[in-house]
Short mmCIF file of C-alpha atoms and ligand atoms in Angstrom, two decimals:
data_model
loop_
_atom_site.label_atom_id
_atom_site.label_comp_id
_atom_site.label_asym_id
_atom_site.label_seq_id
_atom_site.Cartn_x
_atom_site.Cartn_y
_atom_site.Cartn_z
CA MET G 1 109.86 104.42 47.45
CA ASP G 2 111.31 101.00 48.97
CA SER G 3 108.93 97.84 49.08
CA PHE G 4 109.29 94.38 51.20
CA VAL G 5 108.92 91.64 49.15
CA ILE G 6 107.67 88.92 51.58
CA ASN G 7 107.18 84.95 51.01
CA GLY G 8 105.00 83.65 53.93
CA GLY G 9 104.41 80.60 55.61
CA ARG G 10 108.10 80.19 57.57
CA PRO G 11 107.93 79.83 60.96
CA LEU G 12 110.28 82.20 62.72
CA ARG G 13 112.94 80.96 64.78
CA GLY G 14 115.99 82.45 66.72
CA THR G 15 116.57 85.58 68.95
CA VAL G 16 116.05 89.43 68.72
CA ARG G 17 116.99 91.94 70.98
CA ILE G 18 114.23 95.22 71.54
CA ASN G 19 116.01 98.68 70.75
CA GLY G 20 115.49 101.64 72.72
CA SER G 21 112.17 103.03 72.41
CA LYS G 22 111.28 105.57 69.70
CA ASN G 23 108.47 107.70 71.65
CA ALA G 24 110.64 107.72 74.82
CA CYS G 25 113.66 108.93 72.69
CA LEU G 26 112.31 111.60 70.73
CA PRO G 27 110.83 113.62 73.70
CA LEU G 28 114.21 112.84 75.79
CA MET G 29 116.25 114.33 72.97
CA ALA G 30 113.96 117.24 73.06
CA ALA G 31 114.35 117.53 76.81
CA ALA G 32 118.26 118.58 76.26
CA LEU G 33 116.96 121.89 75.20
CA LEU G 34 116.27 122.82 78.98
CA THR G 35 120.16 122.73 80.12
CA ASP G 36 123.25 124.56 78.29
CA GLN G 37 125.10 121.31 79.45
CA PRO G 38 125.57 117.91 77.27
CA VAL G 39 122.82 115.16 77.72
CA ARG G 40 124.04 111.65 77.00
CA LEU G 41 121.46 109.19 76.02
CA LEU G 42 122.41 105.38 75.62
CA GLY G 43 120.53 102.88 73.26
CA VAL G 44 119.15 105.63 71.05
CA PRO G 45 117.33 103.41 67.84
CA ASN G 46 118.45 104.10 64.36
CA LEU G 47 115.29 105.36 62.92
CA SER G 48 114.32 108.07 60.55
CA ASP G 49 112.12 109.96 63.17
CA ILE G 50 115.33 109.96 65.19
CA ARG G 51 117.50 111.27 62.54
CA ASN G 52 114.66 113.77 61.93
CA MET G 53 114.73 115.26 65.57
CA GLN G 54 118.29 115.61 65.34
CA ARG G 55 118.46 117.76 62.36
CA LEU G 56 115.72 119.77 64.24
CA LEU G 57 117.82 119.87 67.52
CA ASP G 58 120.72 120.87 65.06
CA SER G 59 118.78 123.87 63.83
CA LEU G 60 117.82 124.92 67.37
CA GLY G 61 121.53 125.37 68.09
CA CYS G 62 122.20 122.18 69.81
CA ASP G 63 125.72 120.03 68.77
CA LEU G 64 125.10 116.53 68.37
CA THR G 65 127.85 113.58 68.59
CA ALA G 66 127.03 109.91 67.92
CA GLY G 67 128.87 107.71 68.96
CA GLY G 68 128.94 103.67 68.82
CA ASP G 69 125.93 101.54 69.88
CA GLY G 70 123.42 104.08 69.97
CA GLU G 71 125.24 106.65 72.32
CA LEU G 72 124.21 110.32 71.34
CA THR G 73 125.36 113.41 73.20
CA ILE G 74 123.40 116.30 72.68
CA HIS G 75 124.75 119.90 73.91
CA GLY G 76 122.50 122.90 73.54
CA THR G 77 125.31 125.72 72.45
CA ASP G 78 123.38 128.35 71.16
CA ALA G 79 120.30 129.65 73.16
CA SER G 80 118.81 132.33 70.87
CA ARG G 81 117.50 130.05 68.17
CA VAL G 82 113.72 128.91 68.72
CA LEU G 83 112.46 128.28 65.48
CA ALA G 84 111.18 125.02 64.89
CA HIS G 85 110.87 125.00 61.11
CA TYR G 86 107.57 123.46 59.04
CA ASP G 87 109.78 121.68 56.67
CA ILE G 88 111.29 119.35 59.79
CA VAL G 89 108.28 119.24 61.81
CA ARG G 90 105.95 118.12 58.68
CA THR G 91 107.74 115.04 58.40
CA MET G 92 107.53 114.11 62.24
CA ARG G 93 104.82 115.30 64.47
CA ALA G 94 106.84 114.50 67.23
CA GLY G 95 108.62 117.98 66.56
CA ILE G 96 106.05 119.63 68.75
CA CYS G 97 108.02 118.25 71.90
CA VAL G 98 110.29 120.92 71.41
CA LEU G 99 107.65 123.57 72.26
CA GLY G 100 108.02 123.09 75.86
CA PRO G 101 111.66 122.79 76.30
CA LEU G 102 112.01 125.94 74.39
CA LEU G 103 109.53 128.15 76.21
CA ALA G 104 110.83 127.15 79.68
CA ALA G 105 114.69 127.20 78.95
CA ARG G 106 114.58 130.40 76.36
CA GLY G 107 111.86 132.27 76.90
CA ARG G 108 110.03 132.25 73.76
CA ALA G 109 109.44 129.66 70.66
CA ARG G 110 108.07 129.64 67.39
CA VAL G 111 107.14 125.90 66.56
CA SER G 112 105.40 124.98 63.54
CA MET G 113 101.87 123.49 63.80
CA PRO G 114 102.36 119.87 63.38
CA GLY G 115 99.11 119.18 61.22
CA GLY G 116 97.03 115.89 60.86
CA CYS G 117 98.47 112.64 59.53
CA ALA G 118 96.84 109.36 58.37
CA ILE G 119 95.41 108.08 61.97
CA GLY G 120 93.55 111.16 62.37
CA ASP G 121 93.49 115.13 63.37
CA ARG G 122 96.03 114.89 66.09
CA PRO G 123 95.13 118.38 67.69
CA VAL G 124 97.57 120.00 70.13
CA ASP G 125 95.01 121.87 71.97
CA LEU G 126 96.13 120.34 75.30
CA HIS G 127 99.81 120.97 74.80
CA LEU G 128 98.68 124.68 74.52
CA ARG G 129 96.28 124.66 77.29
CA GLY G 130 98.91 123.22 79.34
CA LEU G 131 101.36 125.60 78.67
CA GLU G 132 99.13 128.84 78.93
CA ALA G 133 98.04 127.74 82.30
CA LEU G 134 101.94 127.85 83.02
CA GLY G 135 101.92 131.65 82.03
CA ALA G 136 103.17 131.28 78.33
CA THR G 137 101.33 133.82 75.67
CA ILE G 138 100.35 132.00 72.79
CA THR G 139 99.30 132.78 69.30
CA LEU G 140 99.31 131.36 65.94
CA ASP G 141 101.08 133.28 63.14
CA ALA G 142 101.05 131.56 59.58
CA GLY G 143 100.79 128.10 60.70
CA TYR G 144 103.45 128.52 63.35
CA ILE G 145 102.58 128.32 67.53
CA VAL G 146 104.44 131.58 68.64
CA ALA G 147 104.87 131.16 72.82
CA GLU G 148 106.28 133.37 75.04
CA ALA G 149 106.92 132.81 78.95
CA PRO G 150 106.25 135.76 81.54
CA PRO G 151 108.50 138.73 81.30
CA ALA G 152 111.14 138.52 83.93
CA GLU G 153 109.80 139.92 87.71
CA THR G 154 113.43 142.01 87.81
CA PRO G 155 114.60 144.31 84.97
CA GLY G 156 117.18 142.37 82.60
CA GLY G 157 115.81 138.63 84.15
CA PRO G 158 114.97 135.80 81.96
CA ARG G 159 111.56 135.14 81.09
CA ARG G 160 110.23 132.30 83.45
CA LEU G 161 107.11 130.21 83.42
CA ARG G 162 105.08 129.86 86.77
CA GLY G 163 103.75 126.55 88.53
CA ALA G 164 99.98 125.82 88.07
CA HIS G 165 97.45 123.11 88.74
CA ILE G 166 96.72 122.02 85.33
CA PHE G 167 94.11 119.33 84.34
CA LEU G 168 95.47 117.67 81.02
CA GLY G 169 92.38 115.00 80.21
CA GLY G 170 90.78 115.55 76.66
CA PRO G 171 87.98 113.50 75.16
CA ASN G 172 89.99 110.24 74.64
CA GLY G 173 91.92 110.46 77.64
CA SER G 174 95.45 112.42 78.42
CA THR G 175 97.81 113.12 75.97
CA ALA G 176 101.45 111.47 75.92
CA LEU G 177 103.33 114.19 74.25
CA GLY G 178 101.41 116.79 75.75
CA THR G 179 102.29 116.07 79.21
CA ALA G 180 105.97 115.06 78.08
CA ASN G 181 105.86 118.98 77.05
CA VAL G 182 104.22 120.34 79.92
CA MET G 183 106.14 118.42 82.61
CA SER G 184 109.35 119.43 80.91
CA ALA G 185 108.32 122.96 80.87
CA ALA G 186 107.07 122.99 84.35
CA VAL G 187 110.45 121.45 85.79
CA LEU G 188 112.15 125.36 85.13
CA ALA G 189 109.12 127.03 86.01
CA GLN G 190 108.80 129.09 89.53
CA GLY G 191 106.70 127.35 92.01
CA THR G 192 105.17 124.31 92.12
CA THR G 193 102.92 122.46 89.16
CA VAL G 194 100.56 119.79 89.52
CA ILE G 195 99.20 118.24 86.33
CA GLU G 196 96.17 116.11 86.65
CA SER G 197 95.02 113.51 83.87
CA ALA G 198 98.75 113.20 83.14
CA ALA G 199 99.73 110.49 80.62
CA CYS G 200 100.84 107.21 82.69
CA GLU G 201 102.31 106.04 79.37
CA PRO G 202 106.10 104.29 80.33
CA GLU G 203 107.60 106.43 77.66
CA ILE G 204 106.51 109.67 79.83
CA GLU G 205 107.79 108.04 82.96
CA ASP G 206 111.05 107.84 81.22
CA VAL G 207 111.13 111.32 80.43
CA GLY G 208 110.34 111.98 84.23
CA ARG G 209 113.14 109.87 84.92
CA LEU G 210 115.80 111.46 82.52
CA LEU G 211 114.48 114.85 83.83
CA ILE G 212 115.21 114.16 87.51
CA SER G 213 118.61 112.77 86.83
CA MET G 214 119.05 116.21 85.35
CA GLY G 215 118.20 117.89 88.52
CA ALA G 216 114.56 118.14 88.06
CA LYS G 217 111.73 117.48 91.17
CA ILE G 218 109.07 115.47 90.23
CA THR G 219 107.09 113.04 92.11
CA GLY G 220 104.12 110.86 90.77
CA LEU G 221 105.84 109.42 87.88
CA GLY G 222 103.67 106.86 86.23
CA SER G 223 100.37 108.21 88.07
CA PRO G 224 97.87 110.39 86.62
CA ARG G 225 99.00 113.02 89.13
CA LEU G 226 102.20 114.52 88.84
CA THR G 227 103.73 117.16 91.12
CA ILE G 228 106.70 119.44 90.00
CA GLN G 229 108.79 121.86 92.10
CA GLY G 230 110.39 124.14 89.72
CA VAL G 231 113.86 124.46 90.22
CA GLU G 232 116.03 127.82 88.50
CA SER G 233 118.44 125.18 86.23
CA LEU G 234 118.91 121.60 84.84
CA ARG G 235 122.47 120.26 84.59
CA GLY G 236 123.18 117.76 82.17
CA THR G 237 122.84 113.87 82.38
CA PRO G 238 125.23 111.93 84.82
CA PRO G 239 128.61 111.12 83.01
CA ALA G 240 127.58 107.64 82.59
CA GLY G 241 124.63 108.86 80.10
CA TYR G 242 120.79 108.19 80.54
CA PRO G 243 119.66 104.46 78.87
CA VAL G 244 116.52 104.96 76.83
CA MET G 245 113.91 102.46 77.91
CA PRO G 246 113.10 99.37 75.62
CA ASP G 247 110.62 99.58 73.12
CA ARG G 248 107.59 98.01 74.11
CA ILE G 249 105.86 98.49 70.71
CA GLU G 250 108.79 96.72 68.87
CA ALA G 251 108.76 94.18 71.32
CA GLY G 252 104.85 93.66 71.36
CA THR G 253 105.38 93.42 67.21
CA TYR G 254 108.01 90.96 67.10
CA LEU G 255 106.28 88.62 69.54
CA MET G 256 103.35 88.79 67.51
CA ALA G 257 105.46 88.03 64.28
CA ALA G 258 106.73 84.99 66.29
CA ALA G 259 102.99 84.00 67.22
CA ILE G 260 101.40 84.22 63.43
CA THR G 261 104.14 82.05 62.41
CA HIS G 262 104.00 79.51 65.40
CA GLY G 263 107.42 80.24 65.56
CA ASP G 264 110.20 79.73 68.41
CA VAL G 265 111.67 83.35 69.03
CA THR G 266 113.14 84.72 72.21
CA LEU G 267 113.10 88.44 72.79
CA GLU G 268 115.72 90.11 74.68
CA ASN G 269 115.63 93.47 76.58
CA PHE G 270 111.76 92.64 76.58
CA PRO G 271 109.81 95.16 78.83
CA THR G 272 107.52 93.02 80.48
CA ASP G 273 106.40 95.56 82.94
CA THR G 274 105.33 97.67 80.33
CA LEU G 275 103.07 95.12 78.35
CA GLY G 276 100.23 94.20 80.97
CA ALA G 277 97.39 94.61 79.10
CA ALA G 278 98.75 93.29 75.35
CA LEU G 279 100.27 90.08 77.29
CA ASP G 280 96.80 89.57 78.93
CA ARG G 281 95.17 89.56 75.87
CA LEU G 282 97.74 87.32 74.02
CA ARG G 283 97.46 84.83 76.92
CA GLU G 284 93.76 84.67 76.04
CA ILE G 285 94.52 84.24 72.20
CA GLY G 286 97.28 81.30 73.28
CA VAL G 287 100.18 82.78 73.00
CA THR G 288 102.39 83.39 76.20
CA ALA G 289 105.84 85.53 76.51
CA GLU G 290 107.40 82.77 79.06
CA PRO G 291 110.62 84.30 80.92
CA VAL G 292 113.78 82.77 80.23
CA ALA G 293 117.44 83.30 81.74
CA ALA G 294 120.25 84.73 79.65
CA GLY G 295 121.46 81.56 77.56
CA GLY G 296 118.37 79.91 77.49
CA ALA G 297 118.05 78.34 80.96
CA GLU G 298 114.90 78.39 83.13
CA PRO G 299 115.10 81.09 85.19
CA ASP G 300 114.22 81.12 89.07
CA THR G 301 112.29 84.53 89.10
CA PRO G 302 109.64 85.96 86.66
CA ALA G 303 110.66 88.28 84.01
CA SER G 304 111.54 91.88 85.38
CA ALA G 305 111.16 95.34 83.95
CA ALA G 306 113.78 94.31 81.05
CA ASP G 307 114.23 90.51 80.70
CA ALA G 308 114.41 87.82 77.80
CA VAL G 309 111.26 85.74 76.94
CA ARG G 310 110.32 83.01 74.97
CA VAL G 311 107.59 83.00 72.76
CA ALA G 312 105.04 80.13 72.93
CA VAL G 313 101.90 79.62 70.85
CA SER G 314 99.25 77.27 70.86
CA ARG G 315 98.18 75.39 67.56
CA ARG G 316 94.56 76.92 67.79
CA LEU G 317 94.09 81.08 68.29
CA ASN G 318 91.10 82.01 70.26
CA PRO G 319 89.40 84.90 69.42
CA VAL G 320 89.12 87.78 72.06
CA GLN G 321 87.73 91.58 72.48
CA VAL G 322 90.43 93.97 72.53
CA VAL G 323 89.60 97.79 73.68
CA THR G 324 92.64 100.51 73.15
CA GLN G 325 93.17 102.45 76.09
CA PRO G 326 95.53 104.93 77.82
CA HIS G 327 98.33 102.96 79.56
CA PRO G 328 97.90 100.78 81.35
CA GLY G 329 95.25 99.63 78.82
CA PHE G 330 95.73 98.00 75.71
CA PRO G 331 98.33 100.71 73.50
CA THR G 332 96.78 102.11 70.30
CA ASP G 333 100.41 101.48 68.60
CA LEU G 334 99.69 97.55 68.79
CA GLN G 335 96.24 97.47 67.34
CA ALA G 336 97.04 96.62 63.96
CA GLN G 337 98.95 93.99 64.84
CA ILE G 338 97.22 92.27 66.91
CA MET G 339 94.34 92.30 64.40
CA ALA G 340 96.49 90.83 61.83
CA LEU G 341 97.02 87.80 64.56
CA LEU G 342 93.16 87.75 65.02
CA THR G 343 92.70 87.34 61.25
CA LEU G 344 93.90 83.86 61.68
CA ALA G 345 91.95 82.76 65.53
CA ASP G 346 89.34 80.41 65.39
CA GLY G 347 85.95 82.64 65.50
CA ASN G 348 84.92 86.21 65.84
CA ALA G 349 86.98 88.89 67.51
CA ILE G 350 86.56 92.53 68.23
CA VAL G 351 88.96 95.29 68.19
CA THR G 352 87.99 98.68 69.07
CA GLU G 353 90.04 101.65 68.78
CA LYS G 354 89.38 104.12 71.43
CA ILE G 355 92.43 106.60 71.12
CA PHE G 356 92.32 107.12 67.30
CA PRO G 357 89.15 106.02 66.19
CA ASP G 358 90.04 106.28 62.60
CA ARG G 359 93.34 104.29 62.63
CA PHE G 360 92.11 101.33 60.75
CA LEU G 361 93.96 101.86 57.29
CA HIS G 362 95.36 98.35 57.39
CA VAL G 363 91.68 97.12 57.19
CA ALA G 364 90.99 97.16 53.25
CA GLU G 365 94.79 95.91 52.96
CA LEU G 366 94.22 92.93 55.22
CA LEU G 367 90.91 92.29 53.32
CA ARG G 368 93.02 91.95 49.89
CA MET G 369 94.92 89.12 51.73
CA GLY G 370 91.70 87.27 52.36
CA ALA G 371 91.00 88.52 55.97
CA LYS G 372 87.29 88.87 56.56
CA ILE G 373 86.99 92.13 59.03
CA THR G 374 83.32 94.00 59.16
CA ARG G 375 84.26 97.48 60.51
CA VAL G 376 81.69 99.59 62.62
CA GLY G 377 82.71 103.36 63.46
CA PRO G 378 85.61 102.62 66.14
CA SER G 379 84.78 98.79 65.95
CA ALA G 380 86.21 96.01 63.89
CA MET G 381 84.50 92.54 64.11
CA ILE G 382 87.11 89.95 62.94
CA THR G 383 86.17 86.57 61.56
CA GLY G 384 89.09 84.31 61.58
CA VAL G 385 89.53 82.42 58.10
CA ARG G 386 91.61 79.39 57.79
CA GLU G 387 94.78 81.16 55.88
CA LEU G 388 95.66 84.57 54.63
CA VAL G 389 96.69 84.95 50.61
CA GLY G 390 99.77 87.02 49.54
CA ALA G 391 99.09 90.13 47.97
CA PRO G 392 100.33 94.13 46.94
CA VAL G 393 99.50 95.92 49.53
CA MET G 394 99.96 99.65 51.02
CA ALA G 395 99.60 101.34 54.53
CA SER G 396 99.99 104.86 54.83
CA ASP G 397 100.92 104.62 58.72
CA LEU G 398 103.94 103.12 60.82
CA ARG G 399 101.80 100.54 62.79
CA ALA G 400 99.40 99.56 60.00
CA SER G 401 102.35 98.60 58.08
CA ALA G 402 103.64 96.66 60.63
CA GLY G 403 100.08 94.74 60.75
CA LEU G 404 100.50 94.15 57.08
CA VAL G 405 104.31 92.60 57.26
CA ILE G 406 102.66 90.09 60.33
CA ALA G 407 99.95 89.12 58.41
CA ALA G 408 102.31 88.41 55.28
CA LEU G 409 104.75 86.47 57.22
CA ALA G 410 101.78 83.94 57.89
CA ALA G 411 100.11 84.26 54.14
CA ARG G 412 100.19 81.63 51.27
CA GLY G 413 102.61 82.99 48.68
CA GLN G 414 104.15 86.53 48.41
CA THR G 415 102.84 89.86 49.66
CA THR G 416 104.52 93.19 48.51
CA VAL G 417 104.19 95.72 51.34
CA ASN G 418 104.76 99.28 49.24
CA ARG G 419 106.05 102.36 50.84
CA VAL G 420 108.00 101.04 53.66
CA TYR G 421 109.25 104.37 54.48
CA HIS G 422 106.55 104.28 57.10
CA LEU G 423 108.10 101.09 58.99
CA ASP G 424 111.41 102.69 58.86
CA ARG G 425 110.14 105.63 61.07
CA GLY G 426 109.75 103.56 63.98
CA TYR G 427 111.53 99.84 63.03
CA GLU G 428 115.28 99.44 62.89
CA GLN G 429 115.97 97.60 59.66
CA MET G 430 112.92 95.34 60.00
CA GLU G 431 113.90 92.97 57.19
CA THR G 432 117.50 92.30 58.55
CA THR G 433 115.75 91.47 61.88
CA LEU G 434 113.00 89.18 60.28
CA GLN G 435 115.70 87.63 57.83
CA ALA G 436 118.05 86.66 60.82
CA LEU G 437 114.63 84.65 62.26
CA GLY G 438 114.20 82.82 59.08
CA ALA G 439 111.79 84.93 57.20
CA GLN G 440 111.76 85.34 53.36
CA ILE G 441 111.92 89.25 53.28
CA GLU G 442 113.44 91.45 50.94
CA ARG G 443 113.86 95.08 50.34
CA VAL G 444 113.12 96.15 47.13
CA PRO G 445 114.92 99.48 46.41
CA GLY G 446 112.64 102.45 45.01
CA GLY G 447 109.97 99.68 43.87
CA SER G 448 106.09 100.41 43.78
CA VAL G 449 104.55 97.27 42.41
N1 EPU L 1 94.35 114.95 71.83
C1 EPU L 1 93.54 116.00 71.94
N2 EPU L 1 94.29 117.05 71.94
C2 EPU L 1 95.90 116.90 72.43
C3 EPU L 1 96.32 116.03 71.99
C4 EPU L 1 95.74 114.52 71.88
O1 EPU L 1 92.54 116.01 71.78
O2 EPU L 1 96.28 118.12 72.52
C5 EPU L 1 93.91 113.43 71.64
C6 EPU L 1 94.28 112.61 70.48
O3 EPU L 1 93.68 113.11 69.12
C7 EPU L 1 94.26 111.42 70.87
C8 EPU L 1 94.59 111.33 72.08
O4 EPU L 1 94.45 112.83 72.53
O5 EPU L 1 92.89 110.93 70.58
C9 EPU L 1 95.98 110.62 72.45
O6 EPU L 1 96.86 111.69 71.83
P1 EPU L 1 98.25 111.73 72.32
O7 EPU L 1 98.41 113.16 72.63
O8 EPU L 1 98.47 110.60 73.40
O9 EPU L 1 99.30 111.13 71.35
P2 EPU L 1 100.77 111.70 70.82
O10 EPU L 1 101.01 111.74 72.14
O11 EPU L 1 100.51 112.69 69.94
C10 EPU L 1 101.87 109.42 71.14
C11 EPU L 1 102.92 108.69 70.34
C12 EPU L 1 101.70 108.07 69.51
C13 EPU L 1 100.76 107.31 69.87
C14 EPU L 1 100.06 108.15 71.07
C15 EPU L 1 99.02 107.35 71.99
C16 EPU L 1 104.88 109.63 70.05
C17 EPU L 1 105.67 110.19 69.03
N3 EPU L 1 103.90 109.19 69.80
O12 EPU L 1 101.60 110.56 70.27
O13 EPU L 1 102.60 106.74 68.61
O14 EPU L 1 99.85 106.26 69.58
O15 EPU L 1 100.83 108.71 71.77
O16 EPU L 1 99.70 106.57 72.88
O17 EPU L 1 105.27 109.21 71.17
C18 EPU L 1 103.35 105.67 66.83
O18 EPU L 1 104.67 105.47 67.23
O19 EPU L 1 102.74 105.00 65.75
C19 EPU L 1 102.25 106.42 67.36
C20 EPU L 1 101.61 107.17 66.86
#
């Protein structure tokens, strides 16, 4: 298993272009199962989770063709395949995204139950409840979700889901992938579906926009109430293709990496509109993302949906309170990264995790680097220290690992971050990006220190 060896203490300087969003791209790819015409996506990131989704779609009878610059065309050609095998889904929870599209377009699905992961149990009860409301019959068999749409009303016709009024809220708010699944299924259902307490995450909005470009009728995207009028069939994407939104979590991660090193970094393709809560917390800490026009000149207008920003950081970092919440609140996927930044703030900060209350795998590792953190249930109190010190660390979660890399970039001496395959799931060649910004970071193949 590869490791990163990082010698900290160098301010990052330069420009990074933010890639397409992993968490948007996975359900976007699954949506290709809804049509027998080609779906062409642009700006698909080169990540192991994306490659796993490609394997899954290949096993489900899709032809996949990758072009240059993150172009990926997915063409469902064998609609008889409905089995999402455990071997693939266990490596990538987002495999569950194929359930709704398979059920809607092919009338049935047999999808491996994804199981838990390092950040918690990760149930899928809301996905199943939503699909059942659309008329699906769902049973569990040998670790697989077996789902069937209601039989055709006329003999020989296709099985078809039926529109319904659905409440998708759970104990911790809505469900992002659950909303993607139910929305993707409802677009081909008979009649109208209303989803209440739908996820407002920008990635789910992106899925809705793709579906609309394929002929779906959806209103209310980005709000907790979606109305979907079912259509008979969907076409492929327009010939020019569909651009995947920029990755707001990658953007926030590099922003915090720049801030903790007191560097001077410009982030291009930065999705300002999707990061309101994170930018608000960072502003209070003393970190801002100032809009810049291409070429570095000051712009006339503020940063728009995807723009270039230049990170500015005050000498002293202020401690703040952070509570993770569903969008538009502070994203859980940036919790570990902001905690790393707060380890060097001037005072006591509090971070509360409300989406995945056990998502604190980075805490014990940050302690090994000299951080002062006390965890009480779903909260952590972080008492800022003058410096972090390099150490061998490991985290069994993607974002926790990103938090450790951020801490290592500022730490005195050498840090080895073990098991970086977690990072490879969500960050495209992170070491190359950071090297280009002047960080001393090397990938050591197969090493476990
Ligand atoms: N939940 C239920 N029942 C369900 C589904 C979810 O109780 O059926 C609960 C979860 O346990 C959690 C909350 O609802 O407490 C929210 O979970 P959600 O379903 O929204 O998570 P997800 O859709 O499985 C996506 C991202 C995660 C991100 C969460 C929250 C992808 C592939 N994954 O997961 O991203 O943390 O939304 O925003 O889109 C990551 O990228 O590192 C990552 C974990």
